[in-house]
């Protein structure tokens, strides 16, 4: 749920896989992405769409054979078989039936393996492909397409079953989310593209999702439904959205040309490792980490993101530093168990994004505040939203714990490159941000005034250091109208970017 802001009115090493881009006419078809073509990267970064390994040409021993010539064969044979059955889908288009609720409901331990050319097609009739609460289901070498899931719902693992493995599959051209997630889910080597809302919506609606792995996938061209235009400020679109995930490894993915944010962790996520990804050409931020905790973000290449959103803000003379990496009311919290007690952003290469990294904290957003768009949620430190009310919230632990804080963020050993001629921008781009708004709402808020601005800027251990800059960078601190040059940013009272280097020219 978006909270971009409360609206009244020493150089990083370049990853070897990112030094060379294969010469080709363009990336996979993303139906209306940014004008610049995205060439498939060479090396180990995932470029798997239309290049998936073929499934077995014959049924594995003991497998139930599913015939595409028989409508509904996949669902029927799943119903009649016991748990732990392996199904082999013959080549061809498998359909489920003519009712929107015709779907496949796996049993515990079921395995679905597709032959080369095996497609499960919803024909925009069926809402869901694989549903139910079975655990340890495996889907591999299967294409799933053409399903009409409603907004915020998903096509594969619709009910967020635990322990699913989705591997070497293509989930494309569906409405809603191509894929949901449960605990211990592994999503490896898949093509998640051109889905109406998300490639994956990691949301269970119950207990937090734990031990999630998202590795080696190509996540491209999602949000074809343009949901942010349909519902202003919904925060409900992009490549992948994570909600209340406690422990996730997101690595080695190619996240590109999504019509919105690339990767977005929103609402009480914790303990994320985001590394070795190539995130590029997304209309909005490459990465948003929002009202969440404790993350390591390292060794990613992040380029040409947020051009659409950046221009939109610039066109309306909005000075907010729209960024490639946006940390919103999120920070390190040692009381919440994780692999780290901070947000560490290091050894990343950021090139020709609209802007760089913004740390933001909305002074008016806290548990039980009308300004909190995640209205039913409280921080992980307070069990019930209703506890955060006047007068209890004005003192003691609740005063500190009822708000999500942008704190203990350590930004170091990154390389930031900007050539305004490439981005097509003027003074409004090429910014870092460390800021809040002046607290004003609601009238019983204990955070009114400039307390949060003072805290995020000077008191909450947010620090840039040992970075490398190329290009005309400027810095916004404290509030959106306070634009600083390099010397002001480095000097008192801000004292940021010690040990960093700056050259005026952009380019690699």
XYZ file of C-alpha atoms in Angstrom:
508
model
C 0.000 0.000 0.000
C 1.713 3.047 -1.208
C 2.915 5.845 1.013
C 5.258 7.694 -1.240
C 4.630 10.649 0.963
C 1.822 12.249 2.843
C 0.167 14.519 0.366
C -1.526 17.693 1.403
C -2.467 19.385 -1.878
C 34.900 4.053 -2.329
C 33.592 2.831 -5.720
C 31.690 -0.373 -6.041
C 33.112 -3.288 -8.037
C 31.120 -3.994 -11.173
C 29.674 -7.468 -11.339
C 31.207 -9.485 -14.153
C 27.831 -10.548 -15.433
C 26.893 -6.932 -15.952
C 29.876 -5.754 -17.965
C 28.664 -7.151 -21.256
C 25.251 -6.965 -22.825
C 24.472 -9.322 -25.634
C 23.861 -7.640 -28.965
C 20.293 -8.254 -30.038
C 17.359 -6.323 -31.325
C 15.550 -6.194 -28.007
C 14.333 -8.066 -24.981
C 11.280 -10.290 -24.686
C 8.026 -8.828 -25.859
C 6.698 -6.730 -23.019
C 3.801 -5.074 -24.809
C 4.402 -1.420 -24.316
C 7.411 -1.002 -22.037
C 9.730 1.989 -22.135
C 10.815 3.117 -25.565
C 14.409 1.949 -25.119
C 14.854 -1.747 -25.902
C 16.126 -4.048 -23.189
C 18.736 -6.414 -24.545
C 19.062 -9.818 -22.938
C 22.021 -9.804 -20.537
C 24.848 -12.254 -20.879
C 26.352 -14.249 -18.049
C 24.512 -15.650 -15.073
C 21.717 -13.098 -14.784
C 18.444 -14.764 -15.671
C 17.300 -14.376 -19.265
C 14.942 -17.327 -19.370
C 11.804 -16.206 -21.205
C 11.488 -18.198 -24.443
C 14.668 -20.066 -23.448
C 13.326 -22.517 -20.895
C 14.808 -26.009 -20.876
C 12.464 -28.599 -22.310
C 10.605 -30.937 -20.040
C 10.878 -34.703 -20.444
C 9.746 -36.056 -23.805
C 8.219 -39.129 -22.179
C 6.354 -39.673 -18.951
C 8.564 -40.413 -15.941
C 8.125 -43.879 -14.467
C 4.899 -44.086 -12.497
C 3.546 -40.756 -13.685
C -0.087 -40.207 -14.610
C -0.318 -39.017 -18.222
C -2.523 -35.978 -18.834
C -4.022 -35.662 -22.316
C -4.694 -32.182 -23.775
C -7.268 -33.682 -26.139
C -9.541 -34.370 -23.156
C -10.987 -31.138 -21.707
C -10.601 -31.043 -17.923
C -8.311 -34.082 -17.871
C -5.757 -32.384 -15.616
C -8.282 -31.445 -12.931
C -10.134 -34.766 -13.108
C -7.033 -36.915 -12.785
C -5.799 -34.756 -9.906
C -9.091 -35.331 -8.081
C -9.006 -39.098 -8.555
C -5.351 -39.662 -7.635
C -3.938 -39.836 -4.142
C -1.473 -37.393 -2.613
C 2.082 -37.441 -3.850
C 1.159 -38.298 -7.437
C 3.341 -37.229 -10.354
C 1.477 -35.955 -13.420
C 3.090 -35.611 -16.853
C 1.386 -33.155 -19.184
C 1.664 -34.163 -22.825
C 2.532 -31.477 -25.406
C -0.381 -29.267 -26.359
C -2.940 -26.916 -24.869
C -4.637 -28.215 -21.740
C -7.954 -26.592 -20.836
C -9.858 -26.916 -17.569
C -13.520 -26.401 -18.446
C -16.032 -23.694 -19.230
C -16.844 -22.460 -15.726
C -14.765 -19.672 -14.217
C -14.129 -21.822 -11.158
C -12.876 -24.851 -13.070
C -9.389 -25.280 -11.600
C -6.805 -27.790 -10.411
C -6.649 -28.533 -6.677
C -3.458 -30.465 -5.938
C -2.997 -32.765 -2.970
C 0.021 -32.750 -0.682
C 3.225 -33.584 -2.516
C 1.737 -33.652 -6.017
C 4.168 -33.039 -8.888
C 3.246 -31.544 -12.275
C 5.821 -31.916 -15.053
C 5.268 -30.566 -18.534
C 6.596 -32.003 -21.753
C 7.975 -29.506 -24.255
C 5.023 -27.414 -25.398
C 2.702 -28.266 -22.508
C 0.447 -25.265 -21.844
C -2.348 -24.863 -19.310
C -4.594 -22.193 -20.801
C -7.430 -20.455 -18.965
C -8.746 -18.885 -22.199
C -9.761 -15.845 -20.087
C -12.593 -18.049 -18.818
C -11.107 -19.689 -15.741
C -9.937 -17.515 -12.870
C -7.364 -19.823 -11.312
C -5.059 -22.616 -12.451
C -3.670 -24.275 -9.285
C -5.501 -23.657 -5.991
C -5.972 -25.007 -2.478
C -3.898 -25.447 0.648
C -1.863 -28.514 -0.264
C 1.775 -28.428 0.805
C 4.978 -29.313 -1.035
C 3.495 -29.169 -4.528
C 5.934 -28.995 -7.451
C 5.237 -27.437 -10.859
C 7.973 -27.570 -13.470
C 8.346 -27.109 -17.256
C 4.742 -25.908 -17.564
C 3.375 -22.781 -19.243
C 0.355 -21.252 -17.502
C -1.433 -18.500 -19.395
C -4.705 -16.776 -20.103
C -6.333 -16.920 -16.643
C -8.608 -14.134 -15.400
C -7.794 -13.804 -11.715
C -9.373 -10.803 -9.971
C -7.291 -7.959 -8.610
C -4.937 -8.979 -5.763
C -5.536 -12.671 -6.431
C -3.219 -15.107 -8.166
C -3.351 -17.868 -10.744
C -0.748 -20.370 -9.490
C -0.805 -21.301 -5.784
C -3.858 -19.116 -5.423
C -4.339 -20.001 -1.734
C -0.679 -19.572 -0.731
C 0.053 -23.208 0.089
C 3.340 -23.859 1.862
C 6.432 -25.487 0.462
C 5.612 -25.135 -3.223
C 8.383 -25.302 -5.817
C 7.749 -23.553 -9.133
C 10.661 -24.070 -11.478
C 11.503 -23.645 -15.187
C 7.946 -22.610 -15.941
C 6.387 -19.703 -17.810
C 3.501 -17.839 -16.193
C 2.304 -15.193 -18.592
C -0.577 -13.127 -19.920
C -2.841 -13.650 -16.942
C -4.976 -11.137 -15.083
C -4.184 -10.467 -11.436
C -0.952 -11.986 -10.200
C 0.688 -14.809 -12.069
C 1.777 -16.415 -8.835
C 1.037 -16.221 -5.112
C 3.393 -17.456 -2.380
C 3.402 -19.475 0.816
C 6.010 -20.311 3.430
C 9.131 -22.113 2.221
C 8.164 -21.477 -1.379
C 10.900 -21.629 -4.003
C 10.488 -19.808 -7.293
C 13.455 -20.642 -9.514
C 14.247 -20.142 -13.167
C 10.797 -19.030 -14.263
C 9.512 -16.517 -16.763
C 6.911 -14.289 -15.074
C 5.780 -11.840 -17.718
C 2.945 -9.665 -18.971
C 0.599 -10.441 -16.103
C -2.130 -7.913 -15.462
C -1.091 -6.870 -11.971
C 2.007 -8.660 -10.623
C 4.395 -11.363 -11.714
C 4.125 -12.599 -8.129
C 2.112 -11.401 -5.146
C 3.788 -12.817 -2.015
C 0.812 -12.507 0.298
C -0.815 -15.185 2.420
C -3.355 -13.261 4.520
C -2.556 -15.387 7.559
C 0.720 -16.018 9.328
C 3.836 -14.408 7.843
C 5.438 -16.093 4.862
C 8.837 -17.484 5.909
C 11.911 -18.780 4.044
C 10.873 -17.559 0.603
C 13.370 -17.991 -2.263
C 13.049 -16.088 -5.546
C 16.061 -16.943 -7.685
C 17.063 -16.807 -11.316
C 13.737 -15.646 -12.712
C 12.977 -13.208 -15.499
C 10.225 -10.891 -14.298
C 9.157 -8.634 -17.139
C 6.380 -6.418 -18.448
C 3.928 -6.973 -15.599
C 1.068 -4.639 -14.642
C -0.396 -4.591 -18.118
C -3.634 -3.520 -16.410
C -2.050 -0.216 -15.314
C -3.557 -0.480 -11.854
C -2.060 2.699 -10.429
C -3.996 4.664 -13.064
C -7.203 2.796 -12.269
C -6.907 3.269 -8.499
C -4.809 6.299 -7.629
C -2.214 5.486 -4.992
C -3.260 1.847 -4.645
C 0.339 0.603 -4.458
C -0.870 -2.576 -6.121
C 1.294 -3.178 -9.171
C 4.694 -4.171 -10.504
C 7.043 -7.080 -10.881
C 6.835 -8.635 -7.402
C 5.070 -7.421 -4.252
C 5.968 -8.830 -0.833
C 3.662 -8.512 2.179
C 4.505 -9.672 5.724
C 7.347 -11.927 4.584
C 9.746 -12.941 7.359
C 12.885 -14.154 5.614
C 13.398 -13.942 1.854
C 16.319 -14.461 -0.508
C 15.814 -12.605 -3.780
C 18.853 -13.169 -5.980
C 20.026 -13.449 -9.542
C 16.770 -12.273 -11.122
C 16.351 -10.066 -14.197
C 13.563 -7.646 -13.325
C 12.801 -5.358 -16.236
C 10.263 -3.331 -18.165
C 7.545 -3.665 -15.556
C 4.876 -0.976 -15.698
C 5.463 0.085 -12.127
C 7.970 -0.868 -9.441
C 10.323 -3.786 -10.012
C 10.529 -5.279 -6.497
C 8.330 -3.888 -3.725
C 8.352 -5.055 -0.102
C 5.401 -3.439 1.662
C 4.142 -3.866 5.238
C 6.050 -5.631 8.009
C 8.504 -7.543 5.887
C 11.740 -8.542 7.630
C 15.074 -10.230 7.009
C 15.484 -9.802 3.245
C 18.603 -10.550 1.221
C 18.365 -8.886 -2.196
C 21.545 -9.567 -4.159
C 22.948 -10.082 -7.613
C 19.840 -8.932 -9.458
C 19.702 -6.890 -12.646
C 16.838 -4.420 -12.262
C 16.279 -2.119 -15.211
C 13.828 -0.134 -17.294
C 10.981 -0.278 -14.815
C 8.568 2.659 -14.989
C 8.791 3.284 -11.257
C 11.417 2.481 -8.646
C 13.672 -0.513 -9.045
C 13.145 -1.371 -5.389
C 10.857 -0.087 -2.652
C 11.269 -1.248 0.953
C 8.280 0.150 2.849
C 7.181 -0.037 6.522
C 9.491 -3.027 6.914
C 12.646 -4.111 8.712
C 16.201 -5.438 8.430
C 17.522 -6.067 4.924
C 20.757 -6.544 2.988
C 20.682 -5.064 -0.521
C 23.976 -5.731 -2.279
C 25.732 -6.467 -5.570
C 22.767 -5.470 -7.715
C 22.910 -3.560 -10.981
C 20.124 -1.007 -11.151
C 19.760 1.071 -14.305
C 17.287 3.198 -16.210
C 14.517 2.936 -13.648
C 11.861 5.439 -12.640
C 11.979 7.493 -15.835
C 8.178 7.530 -16.159
C 7.497 8.445 -12.534
C 10.371 10.914 -12.446
C 9.064 12.804 -15.468
C 5.565 12.802 -14.030
C 6.762 14.459 -10.832
C 8.934 16.917 -12.762
C 6.069 17.895 -15.062
C 4.011 18.996 -12.093
C 6.983 20.793 -10.465
C 7.020 18.343 -7.570
C 10.413 18.444 -5.853
C 10.183 15.036 -4.177
C 13.317 12.941 -4.995
C 11.769 10.027 -6.875
C 14.439 7.376 -6.623
C 15.635 4.026 -7.925
C 15.859 2.640 -4.382
C 13.208 4.003 -2.043
C 13.336 3.238 1.675
C 10.046 4.386 3.168
C 9.443 4.161 6.940
C 11.788 1.168 7.081
C 14.972 0.467 8.975
C 17.059 -1.757 11.147
C 15.467 -3.034 14.343
C 17.572 -5.285 16.614
C 14.519 -6.434 18.589
C 13.223 -8.259 15.516
C 15.233 -11.398 14.736
C 17.024 -11.319 11.384
C 20.413 -11.844 9.748
C 21.142 -8.148 10.203
C 19.981 -5.363 12.490
C 20.082 -2.653 9.863
C 19.314 -1.969 6.246
C 22.643 -2.266 4.465
C 22.814 -1.040 0.870
C 26.262 -1.832 -0.501
C 28.304 -2.670 -3.607
C 25.464 -1.833 -5.967
C 25.937 -0.184 -9.357
C 23.271 2.399 -10.155
C 23.413 3.898 -13.643
C 21.159 6.439 -15.316
C 18.179 6.057 -13.077
C 16.080 9.174 -12.593
C 17.608 9.538 -9.130
C 19.534 7.479 -6.617
C 18.461 6.448 -3.110
C 15.831 8.167 -1.001
C 15.291 7.581 2.704
C 11.880 8.913 3.688
C 9.730 8.870 6.788
C 6.204 10.195 6.776
C 5.715 12.015 10.068
C 1.960 11.422 9.907
C 2.107 7.679 9.215
C 1.964 5.457 12.288
C -0.268 2.789 13.780
C -3.876 3.920 14.055
C -3.284 7.127 12.122
C -5.734 7.964 9.326
C -2.638 8.774 7.258
C -1.484 5.146 7.398
C -2.573 3.591 4.113
C -1.861 0.138 5.614
C -4.717 0.949 7.963
C -5.277 -2.460 9.542
C -1.619 -3.042 10.355
C 0.589 -2.037 13.232
C 4.332 -2.334 13.654
C 5.887 -5.660 14.578
C 6.588 -4.155 18.013
C 2.966 -3.436 18.957
C 0.447 -6.288 18.777
C -2.738 -4.281 18.295
C -3.491 -1.140 16.319
C -5.898 0.166 18.969
C -3.078 0.432 21.519
C -1.675 3.380 19.548
C -4.173 5.959 20.708
C -4.227 9.107 22.765
C -3.185 9.371 25.586
C -1.114 6.131 25.779
C 0.789 6.880 22.583
C 2.158 10.162 23.920
C 4.734 8.578 26.245
C 6.665 5.449 27.146
C 7.364 2.584 24.739
C 4.351 3.270 22.543
C 5.650 6.703 21.600
C 8.638 4.981 19.967
C 7.091 1.695 18.882
C 3.839 2.834 17.254
C 5.672 4.199 14.230
C 7.776 2.564 11.558
C 11.155 4.316 11.525
C 13.684 4.901 8.796
C 16.724 4.178 10.941
C 20.060 2.338 10.916
C 20.371 2.524 7.131
C 23.989 2.089 5.971
C 24.657 3.101 2.339
C 28.254 2.405 1.318
C 30.579 1.242 -1.456
C 28.009 1.864 -4.159
C 28.672 3.488 -7.525
C 26.195 6.092 -8.782
C 26.449 7.146 -12.433
C 24.274 9.759 -14.094
C 24.322 11.201 -17.592
C 21.340 13.597 -17.839
C 21.487 13.449 -21.643
C 20.714 9.727 -21.481
C 17.960 10.095 -18.927
C 16.536 13.172 -20.639
C 16.216 15.227 -17.484
C 17.254 18.560 -16.097
C 17.632 19.753 -12.495
C 14.937 17.492 -11.067
C 16.933 14.265 -11.477
C 20.185 12.958 -10.017
C 19.266 13.313 -6.372
C 19.751 11.531 -3.079
C 17.175 12.109 -0.375
C 17.101 11.973 3.422
C 13.910 13.656 4.535
C 10.505 13.775 6.120
C 7.495 16.061 6.088
C 6.459 18.417 8.877
C 4.080 16.484 11.122
C 0.565 17.904 11.023
C -2.057 15.137 11.189
C -4.116 13.926 12.964
C -4.584 16.531 15.663
C -3.889 13.986 18.456
C -0.607 12.841 16.854
C 2.417 13.051 19.179
C 4.644 13.457 16.095
C 3.455 16.863 14.974
C 6.035 19.501 14.139
C 9.617 18.896 13.041
C 10.537 16.039 15.405
C 10.553 13.371 12.691
C 12.483 15.605 10.288
C 15.124 16.111 12.979
C 15.207 12.415 13.822
C 15.551 10.930 10.348
C 18.174 13.480 9.342
C 20.332 13.625 12.463
C 19.383 11.056 15.107
C 18.447 7.720 13.546
C 21.834 6.484 12.338
C 21.217 6.919 8.602
C 24.554 7.163 6.852
C 26.066 7.417 3.367
C 29.846 6.785 3.134
C 32.589 5.475 0.820
C 30.489 5.724 -2.314
C 31.530 6.819 -5.814
C 29.606 9.408 -7.804
C 29.870 10.343 -11.476
C 27.625 13.075 -12.787
C 25.802 16.177 -11.506
C 24.408 14.834 -8.236
C 22.568 16.944 -5.681
C 21.154 16.041 -2.286
C 17.910 16.711 -0.456
C 17.971 16.622 3.332
C 15.479 17.311 6.097
C 12.643 18.513 3.842
C 11.881 18.492 0.138
C 12.734 22.171 -0.301
C 16.257 21.853 1.114
C 18.464 21.053 -1.915
C 22.175 20.732 -1.160
C 25.335 20.679 -3.220
C 28.072 18.148 -2.464
C 29.994 20.355 -0.035
C 26.882 21.134 1.978
C 25.936 17.440 2.104
C 29.422 16.487 3.323
C 29.700 19.329 5.826
C 28.010 20.033 9.129
C 25.339 19.515 10.189
C 24.618 16.658 7.731
C 28.113 15.092 7.635
C 27.232 12.565 4.933
C 29.344 10.649 2.395
C 32.655 10.658 4.222
C 35.258 8.809 2.175
C 33.225 9.147 -1.024
C 34.513 10.390 -4.382
C 32.827 12.731 -6.821
C 33.482 13.539 -10.481
C 31.303 15.954 -12.392
C 31.000 13.995 -15.639
C 28.523 11.210 -16.012
C 28.951 7.981 -17.903
C 30.330 4.603 -16.973
